[in-house]
Amino acid sequence: MGAASGSGTPEDCRGLTGDNLKLCEDADDVGTTIGVGLIIGLWAAVDVILGFTYVVYRLATRRA
């Protein structure tokens, strides 16, 4: 949803032309990229934490 909303001309850029429009759209694209990167990074971090928790659980409950 967040990445899809980053397409098109942002509301703040309406009425701008030329270099100002290009700069405004590029700044919006950078913000979208940072947001998507944070979502993926958090997803990966949670995945690693869950994997480590599973390994600890399996080691604690194994039969000797």
Short mmCIF file of N, CA and C in Angstrom, two decimals:
data_model
loop_
_atom_site.label_atom_id
_atom_site.label_comp_id
_atom_site.label_asym_id
_atom_site.label_seq_id
_atom_site.Cartn_x
_atom_site.Cartn_y
_atom_site.Cartn_z
N MET A 1 0.83 -1.19 0.00
CA MET A 1 0.00 0.00 0.00
C MET A 1 0.87 1.25 0.00
N GLY A 2 1.92 1.28 0.82
CA GLY A 2 2.77 2.46 0.91
C GLY A 2 3.54 2.72 -0.37
N ALA A 3 4.04 1.67 -1.01
CA ALA A 3 4.80 1.85 -2.25
C ALA A 3 3.88 2.26 -3.39
N ALA A 4 2.66 1.73 -3.40
CA ALA A 4 1.72 2.07 -4.46
C ALA A 4 1.26 3.51 -4.37
N SER A 5 1.22 4.06 -3.16
CA SER A 5 0.77 5.44 -3.01
C SER A 5 1.86 6.43 -3.40
N GLY A 6 3.07 5.94 -3.68
CA GLY A 6 4.17 6.81 -4.05
C GLY A 6 4.23 7.13 -5.53
N SER A 7 3.26 6.70 -6.31
CA SER A 7 3.28 6.97 -7.75
C SER A 7 2.49 8.23 -8.07
N GLY A 8 2.80 8.84 -9.21
CA GLY A 8 2.10 10.05 -9.63
C GLY A 8 2.71 11.30 -9.03
N THR A 9 2.02 12.40 -9.22
CA THR A 9 2.50 13.69 -8.71
C THR A 9 1.93 13.93 -7.32
N PRO A 10 2.79 14.15 -6.32
CA PRO A 10 2.29 14.41 -4.96
C PRO A 10 1.51 15.72 -4.90
N GLU A 11 0.63 15.83 -3.93
CA GLU A 11 -0.18 17.04 -3.77
C GLU A 11 0.70 18.27 -3.56
N ASP A 12 1.76 18.13 -2.80
CA ASP A 12 2.64 19.27 -2.52
C ASP A 12 3.34 19.78 -3.78
N CYS A 13 3.42 18.95 -4.81
CA CYS A 13 4.12 19.35 -6.04
C CYS A 13 3.20 19.97 -7.09
N ARG A 14 1.92 19.96 -6.85
CA ARG A 14 0.99 20.51 -7.84
C ARG A 14 1.21 22.01 -7.98
N GLY A 15 1.22 22.48 -9.19
CA GLY A 15 1.42 23.89 -9.47
C GLY A 15 2.87 24.23 -9.77
N LEU A 16 3.79 23.31 -9.50
CA LEU A 16 5.20 23.56 -9.80
C LEU A 16 5.50 23.16 -11.24
N THR A 17 6.51 23.78 -11.81
CA THR A 17 6.90 23.45 -13.18
C THR A 17 8.42 23.36 -13.27
N GLY A 18 8.88 22.74 -14.34
CA GLY A 18 10.32 22.70 -14.63
C GLY A 18 11.14 21.98 -13.57
N ASP A 19 12.27 22.60 -13.23
CA ASP A 19 13.21 22.00 -12.28
C ASP A 19 12.59 21.85 -10.89
N ASN A 20 11.75 22.79 -10.49
CA ASN A 20 11.11 22.69 -9.18
C ASN A 20 10.21 21.47 -9.09
N LEU A 21 9.47 21.17 -10.16
CA LEU A 21 8.60 19.98 -10.18
C LEU A 21 9.44 18.72 -10.11
N LYS A 22 10.51 18.67 -10.89
CA LYS A 22 11.39 17.49 -10.91
C LYS A 22 12.01 17.26 -9.53
N LEU A 23 12.48 18.31 -8.89
CA LEU A 23 13.09 18.20 -7.56
C LEU A 23 12.07 17.72 -6.53
N CYS A 24 10.86 18.25 -6.59
CA CYS A 24 9.81 17.86 -5.65
C CYS A 24 9.44 16.39 -5.84
N GLU A 25 9.29 15.93 -7.08
CA GLU A 25 8.94 14.54 -7.35
C GLU A 25 10.07 13.60 -6.93
N ASP A 26 11.33 14.01 -7.18
CA ASP A 26 12.47 13.19 -6.77
C ASP A 26 12.54 13.06 -5.25
N ALA A 27 12.27 14.13 -4.53
CA ALA A 27 12.28 14.10 -3.07
C ALA A 27 11.19 13.15 -2.56
N ASP A 28 10.04 13.16 -3.21
CA ASP A 28 8.96 12.26 -2.82
C ASP A 28 9.35 10.81 -3.07
N ASP A 29 10.04 10.55 -4.18
CA ASP A 29 10.48 9.19 -4.49
C ASP A 29 11.49 8.69 -3.46
N VAL A 30 12.38 9.56 -3.01
CA VAL A 30 13.36 9.18 -1.99
C VAL A 30 12.64 8.82 -0.69
N GLY A 31 11.66 9.58 -0.32
CA GLY A 31 10.89 9.28 0.89
C GLY A 31 10.18 7.94 0.80
N THR A 32 9.62 7.64 -0.36
CA THR A 32 8.96 6.35 -0.56
C THR A 32 9.97 5.21 -0.45
N THR A 33 11.14 5.39 -1.04
CA THR A 33 12.19 4.37 -0.99
C THR A 33 12.64 4.12 0.45
N ILE A 34 12.82 5.17 1.22
CA ILE A 34 13.23 5.01 2.62
C ILE A 34 12.15 4.27 3.40
N GLY A 35 10.89 4.61 3.18
CA GLY A 35 9.79 3.95 3.88
C GLY A 35 9.71 2.47 3.56
N VAL A 36 9.83 2.12 2.29
CA VAL A 36 9.78 0.71 1.89
C VAL A 36 10.99 -0.03 2.45
N GLY A 37 12.16 0.62 2.45
CA GLY A 37 13.35 0.00 3.02
C GLY A 37 13.21 -0.29 4.50
N LEU A 38 12.60 0.63 5.23
CA LEU A 38 12.36 0.42 6.66
C LEU A 38 11.41 -0.75 6.90
N ILE A 39 10.38 -0.86 6.10
CA ILE A 39 9.43 -1.96 6.24
C ILE A 39 10.14 -3.30 6.01
N ILE A 40 10.94 -3.38 4.95
CA ILE A 40 11.66 -4.62 4.65
C ILE A 40 12.69 -4.93 5.74
N GLY A 41 13.39 -3.91 6.22
CA GLY A 41 14.38 -4.11 7.28
C GLY A 41 13.75 -4.62 8.57
N LEU A 42 12.62 -4.04 8.95
CA LEU A 42 11.93 -4.50 10.16
C LEU A 42 11.41 -5.92 9.99
N TRP A 43 10.91 -6.22 8.80
CA TRP A 43 10.42 -7.57 8.51
C TRP A 43 11.57 -8.57 8.66
N ALA A 44 12.73 -8.27 8.11
CA ALA A 44 13.87 -9.16 8.21
C ALA A 44 14.33 -9.32 9.66
N ALA A 45 14.35 -8.23 10.42
CA ALA A 45 14.77 -8.29 11.82
C ALA A 45 13.83 -9.18 12.64
N VAL A 46 12.54 -9.04 12.44
CA VAL A 46 11.57 -9.87 13.15
C VAL A 46 11.74 -11.33 12.74
N ASP A 47 12.01 -11.58 11.47
CA ASP A 47 12.23 -12.94 10.98
C ASP A 47 13.43 -13.58 11.67
N VAL A 48 14.51 -12.84 11.82
CA VAL A 48 15.71 -13.36 12.50
C VAL A 48 15.41 -13.63 13.97
N ILE A 49 14.71 -12.72 14.62
CA ILE A 49 14.36 -12.91 16.04
C ILE A 49 13.48 -14.14 16.22
N LEU A 50 12.49 -14.31 15.36
CA LEU A 50 11.63 -15.49 15.46
C LEU A 50 12.40 -16.77 15.20
N GLY A 51 13.31 -16.75 14.23
CA GLY A 51 14.13 -17.92 13.94
C GLY A 51 15.01 -18.29 15.12
N PHE A 52 15.64 -17.29 15.73
CA PHE A 52 16.49 -17.54 16.90
C PHE A 52 15.67 -18.07 18.07
N THR A 53 14.49 -17.53 18.27
CA THR A 53 13.60 -18.01 19.33
C THR A 53 13.21 -19.47 19.10
N TYR A 54 12.94 -19.83 17.85
CA TYR A 54 12.59 -21.21 17.53
C TYR A 54 13.75 -22.15 17.83
N VAL A 55 14.97 -21.75 17.47
CA VAL A 55 16.14 -22.59 17.73
C VAL A 55 16.33 -22.78 19.23
N VAL A 56 16.20 -21.73 19.99
CA VAL A 56 16.35 -21.84 21.45
C VAL A 56 15.26 -22.77 22.01
N TYR A 57 14.05 -22.63 21.54
CA TYR A 57 12.95 -23.49 22.00
C TYR A 57 13.24 -24.96 21.68
N ARG A 58 13.70 -25.23 20.46
CA ARG A 58 13.98 -26.61 20.05
C ARG A 58 15.11 -27.21 20.89
N LEU A 59 16.13 -26.41 21.18
CA LEU A 59 17.23 -26.91 22.01
C LEU A 59 16.79 -27.15 23.45
N ALA A 60 15.90 -26.33 23.96
CA ALA A 60 15.45 -26.47 25.34
C ALA A 60 14.51 -27.65 25.53
N THR A 61 13.80 -28.06 24.49
CA THR A 61 12.79 -29.13 24.63
C THR A 61 13.26 -30.45 24.05
N ARG A 62 14.48 -30.58 23.58
CA ARG A 62 14.92 -31.84 22.99
C ARG A 62 15.19 -32.86 24.10
N ARG A 63 15.05 -34.09 23.74
CA ARG A 63 15.28 -35.17 24.70
C ARG A 63 16.74 -35.58 24.67
N ALA A 64 17.29 -35.79 25.81
CA ALA A 64 18.71 -36.13 25.91
C ALA A 64 18.99 -37.57 25.59
#
